[in-house]
Amino acid sequence: MRAEGTTPEPETPVQSGLTSLGEVACRYQADEIRPEDLPMIAAEALAAGLDTPTLCELAGLPRNADARDIRDAFEQALSESGIGLPDRGLARRHALRRMAARLIDGEITPADLATDDWWETEVETAAEQSFVALIPQCECCIEYTLGLDQQTWAAQLRIAALTLTSSPPIGPGC
């Protein structure tokens, strides 16, 4: 039998929508979400129960609208919803963890990591540093820096990814 007041209240659709929009803000800051995808995300937030004037405006913009207009509307919609854009560095660190998890799950290959500027990500923990240190600057650098020992590199990268994903969370964020 539970004591009174110990059962958490179920999350309302609006709370769920705010959480989702907060995650989108973090992923947007980490360059994981393209501006042209934001109008559909705004429409989904409206369907989840969020309702602000700029969110409605953003949901009505076409995918091929000017990227600056989309970004401005998105940032204004976040502000109207009481959601701040997270620090870009923190957002990238969260993205790094998600990427490590995707590597472990087999959703991406080690070579896929060389397609972005992950090696430039400012890190704070030893687990982050170990993972980032193994990411080459570009796809051609994989062969140049690793030679024929790509299997060893891939294994080391997976170990570093496991270490990163099992390390303590880095704080609030997405």
Coordinates of C-alpha atoms in Angstrom, one line a residue:
M1 CA 0.0 0.0 0.0
R2 CA 1.4 3.4 -1.0
A3 CA 1.4 6.3 1.4
E4 CA -0.6 9.3 0.3
G5 CA 1.2 11.8 -1.8
T6 CA 3.9 9.4 -3.0
T7 CA 2.3 8.5 -6.4
P8 CA 3.7 10.8 -9.0
E9 CA 1.1 12.7 -11.0
P10 CA 0.8 11.5 -14.6
E11 CA 2.4 13.8 -17.1
T12 CA -0.1 16.0 -19.0
P13 CA 0.1 16.3 -22.8
V14 CA 1.3 19.9 -22.4
Q15 CA 4.1 18.8 -20.0
S16 CA 5.1 16.1 -22.4
G17 CA 5.1 18.5 -25.3
L18 CA 7.3 20.9 -23.3
T19 CA 9.7 18.1 -22.6
S20 CA 9.8 17.1 -26.3
L21 CA 10.3 20.7 -27.3
G22 CA 13.1 21.1 -24.8
E23 CA 14.8 18.0 -26.3
V24 CA 14.3 19.5 -29.8
A25 CA 15.9 22.7 -28.6
C26 CA 19.0 20.8 -27.4
R27 CA 19.2 18.8 -30.6
Y28 CA 18.8 21.9 -32.6
Q29 CA 21.7 23.5 -30.7
A30 CA 23.8 20.4 -31.4
D31 CA 23.1 20.6 -35.2
E32 CA 21.1 17.4 -35.1
I33 CA 17.9 19.0 -36.4
R34 CA 17.8 20.9 -39.6
P35 CA 15.8 24.1 -39.8
E36 CA 13.6 22.7 -42.5
D37 CA 12.3 20.1 -40.1
L38 CA 11.2 22.6 -37.5
P39 CA 7.8 23.5 -39.0
M40 CA 6.7 19.8 -38.7
I41 CA 8.1 19.6 -35.2
A42 CA 6.1 22.7 -34.3
A43 CA 3.0 21.1 -35.7
E44 CA 3.6 18.0 -33.6
A45 CA 4.1 20.3 -30.5
L46 CA 0.7 21.9 -31.3
A47 CA -0.9 18.4 -31.5
A48 CA 0.7 17.6 -28.1
G49 CA -1.2 20.6 -26.6
L50 CA 1.4 23.4 -26.7
D51 CA -0.1 26.6 -28.1
T52 CA 1.8 29.8 -28.7
P53 CA 1.3 32.4 -31.5
T54 CA 4.8 31.8 -32.9
L55 CA 4.5 28.0 -32.6
C56 CA 1.4 28.2 -34.8
E57 CA 3.2 30.5 -37.2
L58 CA 6.2 28.2 -37.4
A59 CA 3.9 25.1 -38.0
G60 CA 2.5 26.9 -41.0
L61 CA 5.8 27.7 -42.7
P62 CA 6.8 25.5 -45.6
R63 CA 10.0 23.4 -45.4
N64 CA 11.6 25.5 -48.1
A65 CA 11.0 28.8 -46.2
D66 CA 14.1 30.9 -45.5
A67 CA 16.2 29.1 -42.9
R68 CA 16.7 32.3 -41.0
D69 CA 12.9 32.9 -40.7
I70 CA 12.4 29.3 -39.5
R71 CA 15.2 29.7 -36.9
D72 CA 13.9 33.0 -35.7
A73 CA 10.4 31.6 -35.4
F74 CA 11.6 28.5 -33.6
E75 CA 13.6 30.5 -31.1
Q76 CA 10.7 32.9 -30.5
A77 CA 8.3 29.9 -30.0
L78 CA 10.7 28.4 -27.5
S79 CA 10.8 31.7 -25.6
E80 CA 7.0 31.9 -25.6
S81 CA 6.9 28.4 -24.2
G82 CA 9.3 29.2 -21.4
I83 CA 12.1 27.1 -22.9
G84 CA 15.6 28.5 -23.2
L85 CA 18.1 27.4 -25.8
P86 CA 20.7 25.3 -24.0
D87 CA 24.4 26.1 -24.2
R88 CA 25.8 24.9 -27.5
G89 CA 28.7 23.1 -25.8
L90 CA 26.5 21.2 -23.4
A91 CA 24.1 20.3 -26.3
R92 CA 27.0 18.9 -28.3
R93 CA 28.2 16.9 -25.3
H94 CA 24.7 15.4 -25.0
A95 CA 24.8 14.7 -28.7
L96 CA 28.1 13.0 -28.3
R97 CA 26.6 10.6 -25.8
R98 CA 23.7 9.9 -28.1
M99 CA 26.1 9.2 -31.0
A100 CA 28.1 6.8 -28.8
A101 CA 24.8 4.9 -28.0
R102 CA 23.9 4.7 -31.6
L103 CA 27.4 3.3 -32.4
I104 CA 26.9 0.6 -29.7
D105 CA 23.4 -0.2 -31.0
G106 CA 24.8 -0.6 -34.5
E107 CA 22.8 2.3 -35.9
I108 CA 26.0 3.9 -37.2
T109 CA 29.4 2.6 -38.1
P110 CA 32.8 3.9 -36.8
A111 CA 33.4 5.5 -40.2
D112 CA 30.2 7.5 -39.8
L113 CA 31.7 9.4 -36.9
A114 CA 34.2 11.1 -39.2
T115 CA 31.5 12.9 -41.2
D116 CA 31.1 15.8 -38.7
D117 CA 33.3 18.0 -36.6
W118 CA 32.9 15.8 -33.5
W119 CA 36.7 15.7 -32.9
E120 CA 36.4 19.5 -32.2
T121 CA 33.8 19.0 -29.4
E122 CA 34.8 20.6 -26.1
V123 CA 34.7 17.8 -23.6
E124 CA 35.0 17.8 -19.8
T125 CA 35.2 14.2 -18.7
A126 CA 37.8 11.5 -19.2
A127 CA 35.2 9.3 -20.9
E128 CA 34.3 12.0 -23.3
Q129 CA 37.9 12.7 -24.0
S130 CA 38.7 9.0 -24.7
F131 CA 35.9 8.8 -27.2
V132 CA 36.6 12.0 -29.0
A133 CA 40.3 11.3 -29.2
L134 CA 39.5 8.3 -31.4
I135 CA 37.3 10.2 -33.9
P136 CA 39.3 11.2 -37.0
Q137 CA 38.8 14.6 -38.6
C138 CA 37.5 13.2 -41.9
E139 CA 36.8 9.9 -43.6
C140 CA 40.0 10.0 -45.5
C141 CA 41.9 10.4 -42.2
I142 CA 40.7 7.0 -41.1
E143 CA 43.0 5.1 -43.5
Y144 CA 45.8 7.7 -43.3
T145 CA 46.0 7.7 -39.5
L146 CA 45.0 4.1 -38.8
G147 CA 46.6 2.3 -41.7
L148 CA 45.5 -1.3 -42.0
D149 CA 44.5 -1.6 -38.3
Q150 CA 40.9 -0.4 -38.6
Q151 CA 39.5 -3.4 -36.7
T152 CA 41.5 -2.5 -33.6
W153 CA 40.4 1.2 -33.9
A154 CA 36.7 0.1 -34.3
A155 CA 37.1 -2.1 -31.2
Q156 CA 38.7 0.7 -29.2
L157 CA 36.0 3.1 -30.3
R158 CA 33.2 0.8 -29.2
I159 CA 34.9 0.3 -25.8
A160 CA 35.2 4.1 -25.4
A161 CA 31.5 4.5 -26.5
L162 CA 30.5 1.9 -23.8
T163 CA 32.5 3.8 -21.2
L164 CA 31.0 7.1 -22.2
T165 CA 27.4 5.8 -22.2
S166 CA 27.8 4.1 -18.9
S167 CA 29.4 7.1 -17.2
P168 CA 27.4 9.4 -15.0
P169 CA 25.1 11.9 -16.8
I170 CA 26.6 15.3 -17.5
G171 CA 23.7 17.3 -16.1
P172 CA 20.5 18.7 -17.3
G173 CA 19.8 18.6 -21.0
C174 CA 18.5 16.3 -23.6

